[in-house]
mmCIF file of C-alpha atoms in Angstrom:
data_model
loop_
_atom_site.group_PDB
_atom_site.id
_atom_site.type_symbol
_atom_site.label_atom_id
_atom_site.label_comp_id
_atom_site.label_asym_id
_atom_site.label_seq_id
_atom_site.Cartn_x
_atom_site.Cartn_y
_atom_site.Cartn_z
ATOM 1 C CA MET A 1 116.463 93.481 153.957
ATOM 2 C CA ALA A 2 119.830 93.837 155.670
ATOM 3 C CA ARG A 3 122.894 94.745 153.667
ATOM 4 C CA ARG A 4 125.412 91.989 153.103
ATOM 5 C CA LEU A 5 128.349 92.329 155.456
ATOM 6 C CA ILE A 6 131.875 92.869 154.124
ATOM 7 C CA LEU A 7 134.663 91.370 156.217
ATOM 8 C CA ALA A 8 137.820 93.492 155.941
ATOM 9 C CA SER A 9 140.039 90.541 156.858
ATOM 10 C CA ALA A 10 141.670 87.526 155.246
ATOM 11 C CA SER A 11 141.518 85.618 158.557
ATOM 12 C CA PRO A 12 140.140 82.108 158.066
ATOM 13 C CA GLN A 13 139.172 82.091 161.757
ATOM 14 C CA ARG A 14 136.973 85.175 161.400
ATOM 15 C CA ARG A 15 135.362 83.719 158.286
ATOM 16 C CA ALA A 16 134.629 80.460 160.129
ATOM 17 C CA ILE A 17 133.066 82.294 163.088
ATOM 18 C CA LEU A 18 130.668 84.224 160.835
ATOM 19 C CA GLU A 19 129.904 81.146 158.724
ATOM 20 C CA GLN A 20 129.065 78.965 161.721
ATOM 21 C CA ILE A 21 126.020 81.092 162.531
ATOM 22 C CA GLY A 22 125.042 81.749 158.939
ATOM 23 C CA ILE A 23 125.924 85.424 158.548
ATOM 24 C CA ALA A 24 126.209 86.192 154.822
ATOM 25 C CA PHE A 25 129.351 88.149 154.010
ATOM 26 C CA ASP A 26 131.952 88.888 151.382
ATOM 27 C CA VAL A 27 135.671 89.025 152.097
ATOM 28 C CA ARG A 28 137.614 92.132 151.132
ATOM 29 C CA PRO A 29 140.923 92.093 153.039
ATOM 30 C CA ALA A 30 142.328 95.449 154.054
ATOM 31 C CA ASN A 31 145.967 96.113 153.328
ATOM 32 C CA VAL A 32 146.985 98.410 156.178
ATOM 33 C CA GLU A 33 150.096 98.825 158.293
ATOM 34 C CA GLU A 34 148.972 97.810 161.784
ATOM 35 C CA ILE A 35 149.923 99.674 164.934
ATOM 36 C CA THR A 36 151.953 97.420 167.241
ATOM 37 C CA GLU A 37 152.661 99.593 170.282
ATOM 38 C CA GLY A 38 150.554 101.471 172.802
ATOM 39 C CA ASP A 39 147.642 100.719 175.092
ATOM 40 C CA PRO A 40 146.427 97.270 173.950
ATOM 41 C CA ALA A 41 142.721 98.176 173.864
ATOM 42 C CA GLU A 42 143.398 101.388 171.959
ATOM 43 C CA VAL A 43 145.705 99.578 169.520
ATOM 44 C CA ALA A 44 143.128 96.849 168.792
ATOM 45 C CA ALA A 45 140.392 99.427 168.206
ATOM 46 C CA ALA A 46 142.632 101.602 166.022
ATOM 47 C CA ASN A 47 143.731 98.657 163.871
ATOM 48 C CA ALA A 48 140.125 97.499 163.444
ATOM 49 C CA ARG A 49 139.104 101.041 162.472
ATOM 50 C CA MET A 50 141.891 101.333 159.893
ATOM 51 C CA LYS A 51 140.907 97.996 158.349
ATOM 52 C CA ALA A 52 137.207 98.874 158.148
ATOM 53 C CA GLN A 53 137.822 102.327 156.725
ATOM 54 C CA ALA A 54 140.336 101.034 154.171
ATOM 55 C CA VAL A 55 137.638 99.077 152.347
ATOM 56 C CA ALA A 56 134.421 100.902 153.320
ATOM 57 C CA GLY A 57 132.345 102.628 150.703
ATOM 58 C CA ALA A 58 128.926 104.165 150.198
ATOM 59 C CA GLY A 59 126.080 101.755 150.791
ATOM 60 C CA GLU A 60 128.319 99.189 152.497
ATOM 61 C CA LEU A 61 128.466 97.614 155.940
ATOM 62 C CA VAL A 62 132.083 96.696 156.711
ATOM 63 C CA LEU A 63 133.505 94.781 159.675
ATOM 64 C CA GLY A 64 137.126 95.424 160.615
ATOM 65 C CA ALA A 65 138.693 93.434 163.444
ATOM 66 C CA ASP A 66 141.983 93.011 165.242
ATOM 67 C CA THR A 67 143.115 90.512 167.865
ATOM 68 C CA LEU A 68 146.201 90.904 169.986
ATOM 69 C CA VAL A 69 147.848 89.297 172.976
ATOM 70 C CA SER A 70 148.991 91.390 175.922
ATOM 71 C CA ILE A 71 150.954 90.480 179.021
ATOM 72 C CA SER A 72 151.761 93.038 181.699
ATOM 73 C CA GLY A 73 150.603 95.759 179.285
ATOM 74 C CA ALA A 74 153.043 94.735 176.530
ATOM 75 C CA ILE A 75 151.685 93.613 173.158
ATOM 76 C CA LEU A 76 152.979 90.326 171.783
ATOM 77 C CA GLY A 77 152.274 90.452 168.073
ATOM 78 C CA LYS A 78 152.570 87.850 165.368
ATOM 79 C CA PRO A 79 156.054 86.365 165.621
ATOM 80 C CA ALA A 80 158.340 86.988 162.672
ATOM 81 C CA ASP A 81 160.047 83.615 163.043
ATOM 82 C CA GLU A 82 160.259 80.543 165.259
ATOM 83 C CA SER A 83 162.776 82.187 167.576
ATOM 84 C CA GLU A 84 160.397 85.051 168.301
ATOM 85 C CA ALA A 85 157.509 82.578 168.721
ATOM 86 C CA ARG A 86 159.597 80.763 171.327
ATOM 87 C CA ARG A 87 160.229 84.019 173.207
ATOM 88 C CA HIS A 88 156.524 84.891 173.142
ATOM 89 C CA LEU A 89 155.491 81.481 174.435
ATOM 90 C CA GLU A 90 158.200 81.467 177.101
ATOM 91 C CA ALA A 91 156.821 84.815 178.322
ATOM 92 C CA LEU A 92 153.270 83.418 178.402
ATOM 93 C CA GLY A 93 153.990 79.979 179.891
ATOM 94 C CA GLY A 94 152.674 79.466 183.426
ATOM 95 C CA ARG A 95 150.949 82.853 183.367
ATOM 96 C CA THR A 96 147.644 84.499 182.581
ATOM 97 C CA HIS A 97 147.530 87.014 179.744
ATOM 98 C CA ALA A 98 144.874 89.083 178.014
ATOM 99 C CA VAL A 99 143.579 88.589 174.515
ATOM 100 C CA ILE A 100 142.148 91.864 173.266
ATOM 101 C CA GLY A 101 139.714 91.812 170.364
ATOM 102 C CA GLY A 102 138.661 95.055 168.774
ATOM 103 C CA PHE A 103 136.084 95.479 166.049
ATOM 104 C CA VAL A 104 134.588 98.318 164.070
ATOM 105 C CA LEU A 105 131.499 98.417 161.896
ATOM 106 C CA ALA A 106 131.605 101.079 159.215
ATOM 107 C CA GLU A 107 128.367 102.004 157.457
ATOM 108 C CA ASP A 108 128.389 104.056 154.280
ATOM 109 C CA GLY A 109 132.094 104.820 154.828
ATOM 110 C CA ASP A 110 131.679 106.145 158.378
ATOM 111 C CA VAL A 111 132.473 104.404 161.665
ATOM 112 C CA ALA A 112 129.145 103.400 163.208
ATOM 113 C CA LEU A 113 130.324 101.190 166.048
ATOM 114 C CA THR A 114 133.576 100.448 167.883
ATOM 115 C CA ALA A 115 134.000 97.857 170.622
ATOM 116 C CA VAL A 116 136.782 96.071 172.459
ATOM 117 C CA GLU A 117 136.557 92.745 174.294
ATOM 118 C CA LYS A 118 139.070 91.293 176.762
ATOM 119 C CA THR A 119 139.467 87.599 177.514
ATOM 120 C CA LEU A 120 141.949 86.209 180.049
ATOM 121 C CA VAL A 121 143.841 83.077 179.006
ATOM 122 C CA SER A 122 146.040 80.971 181.294
ATOM 123 C CA LEU A 123 148.791 78.786 179.872
ATOM 124 C CA ARG A 124 150.412 75.840 181.614
ATOM 125 C CA PRO A 125 154.096 76.022 182.445
ATOM 126 C CA LEU A 126 155.796 75.147 179.168
ATOM 127 C CA THR A 127 158.444 72.472 179.499
ATOM 128 C CA PRO A 128 161.169 72.476 176.849
ATOM 129 C CA ALA A 129 159.637 69.320 175.321
ATOM 130 C CA LEU A 130 156.137 70.828 175.160
ATOM 131 C CA LEU A 131 157.452 74.075 173.710
ATOM 132 C CA ASP A 132 159.554 72.247 171.098
ATOM 133 C CA TRP A 133 156.558 70.103 170.137
ATOM 134 C CA TYR A 134 154.261 73.084 169.725
ATOM 135 C CA LEU A 135 156.770 75.072 167.719
ATOM 136 C CA SER A 136 157.294 72.057 165.437
ATOM 137 C CA THR A 137 153.602 72.177 164.470
ATOM 138 C CA GLY A 138 154.175 75.518 162.713
ATOM 139 C CA GLU A 139 150.821 76.671 164.050
ATOM 140 C CA TRP A 140 152.472 79.706 165.670
ATOM 141 C CA LYS A 141 152.844 81.371 162.258
ATOM 142 C CA ASP A 142 150.662 84.441 161.758
ATOM 143 C CA ARG A 143 149.175 84.113 165.276
ATOM 144 C CA ALA A 144 149.128 86.893 167.851
ATOM 145 C CA GLY A 145 151.214 85.728 170.793
ATOM 146 C CA GLY A 146 152.430 82.734 168.801
ATOM 147 C CA TYR A 147 149.609 80.256 169.499
ATOM 148 C CA ALA A 148 146.143 79.229 168.314
ATOM 149 C CA ILE A 149 143.696 78.139 171.021
ATOM 150 C CA GLN A 150 141.431 76.416 168.470
ATOM 151 C CA GLY A 151 144.198 74.129 167.236
ATOM 152 C CA ALA A 152 147.139 72.291 168.767
ATOM 153 C CA GLY A 153 147.629 75.327 171.004
ATOM 154 C CA ALA A 154 144.710 74.035 173.080
ATOM 155 C CA ALA A 155 147.283 71.734 174.714
ATOM 156 C CA LEU A 156 148.993 74.824 176.160
ATOM 157 C CA VAL A 157 145.866 76.328 177.742
ATOM 158 C CA THR A 158 144.674 75.592 181.274
ATOM 159 C CA GLY A 159 141.711 77.956 181.293
ATOM 160 C CA ILE A 160 140.022 81.086 180.010
ATOM 161 C CA GLN A 161 137.822 83.774 181.508
ATOM 162 C CA GLY A 162 135.611 85.390 178.921
ATOM 163 C CA ASP A 163 134.683 84.899 175.298
ATOM 164 C CA TYR A 164 136.419 81.912 173.673
ATOM 165 C CA LEU A 165 135.655 83.205 170.168
ATOM 166 C CA ASN A 166 137.402 86.458 171.039
ATOM 167 C CA VAL A 167 140.585 84.406 171.481
ATOM 168 C CA VAL A 168 139.948 82.664 168.163
ATOM 169 C CA GLY A 169 139.599 85.990 166.358
ATOM 170 C CA LEU A 170 136.230 87.742 166.755
ATOM 171 C CA PRO A 171 134.173 88.535 169.887
ATOM 172 C CA LEU A 172 130.944 87.308 168.327
ATOM 173 C CA ALA A 173 128.798 87.610 171.459
ATOM 174 C CA ARG A 174 129.704 91.286 171.851
ATOM 175 C CA LEU A 175 129.170 91.956 168.152
ATOM 176 C CA LEU A 176 125.691 90.409 168.258
ATOM 177 C CA ASP A 177 124.801 92.169 171.519
ATOM 178 C CA LEU A 178 125.513 95.473 169.801
ATOM 179 C CA ARG A 179 124.137 94.551 166.368
ATOM 180 C CA PRO A 180 121.552 91.748 166.682
ATOM 181 C CA ASP A 181 120.322 92.663 163.196
ATOM 182 C CA LEU A 182 123.377 90.861 161.805
ATOM 183 C CA LEU A 183 121.798 87.510 162.700
ATOM 184 C CA PRO A 184 120.122 85.884 159.709
ATOM 185 C CA VAL A 185 116.678 85.487 161.295
ATOM 186 C CA GLY A 186 113.345 85.956 159.552
#
């Protein structure tokens, strides 16, 4: 029998992704200071590793994950306030950017698997009215890049190339390709 997964994240999006396919898990959020600068893929992997290792113990299978938004190599993190959210969205409007999702599985306290997934997301040009409307939703709070594709932010998106769930918060297809034993099948 497979060990129950521990999710080292408080993200409701990550919980929903795992729940929708029936993966049994417990939530144990990691309290770590995330890296915010550097190569986006390396930063996502490093943050995921820190989260997994912060809560991993003997006999446990722990999933740490990080999602970030990158444009022209620069990381746009979670905006501190509405003004910063506006700047992020203005930088993304009318352009294609990368959403980088990193995850780490730690088994028995040791890193067993590290992977990074990249999805390209295109946003429509953001008129002042559209930008004001989106910011007024408050959805930008605690969101990498200042938007949520699975919510009202869908109105900003014109297309994606790659894994939609990676943009939401966890590259599920990649995770299951690498660890099909996580699926709850007989």
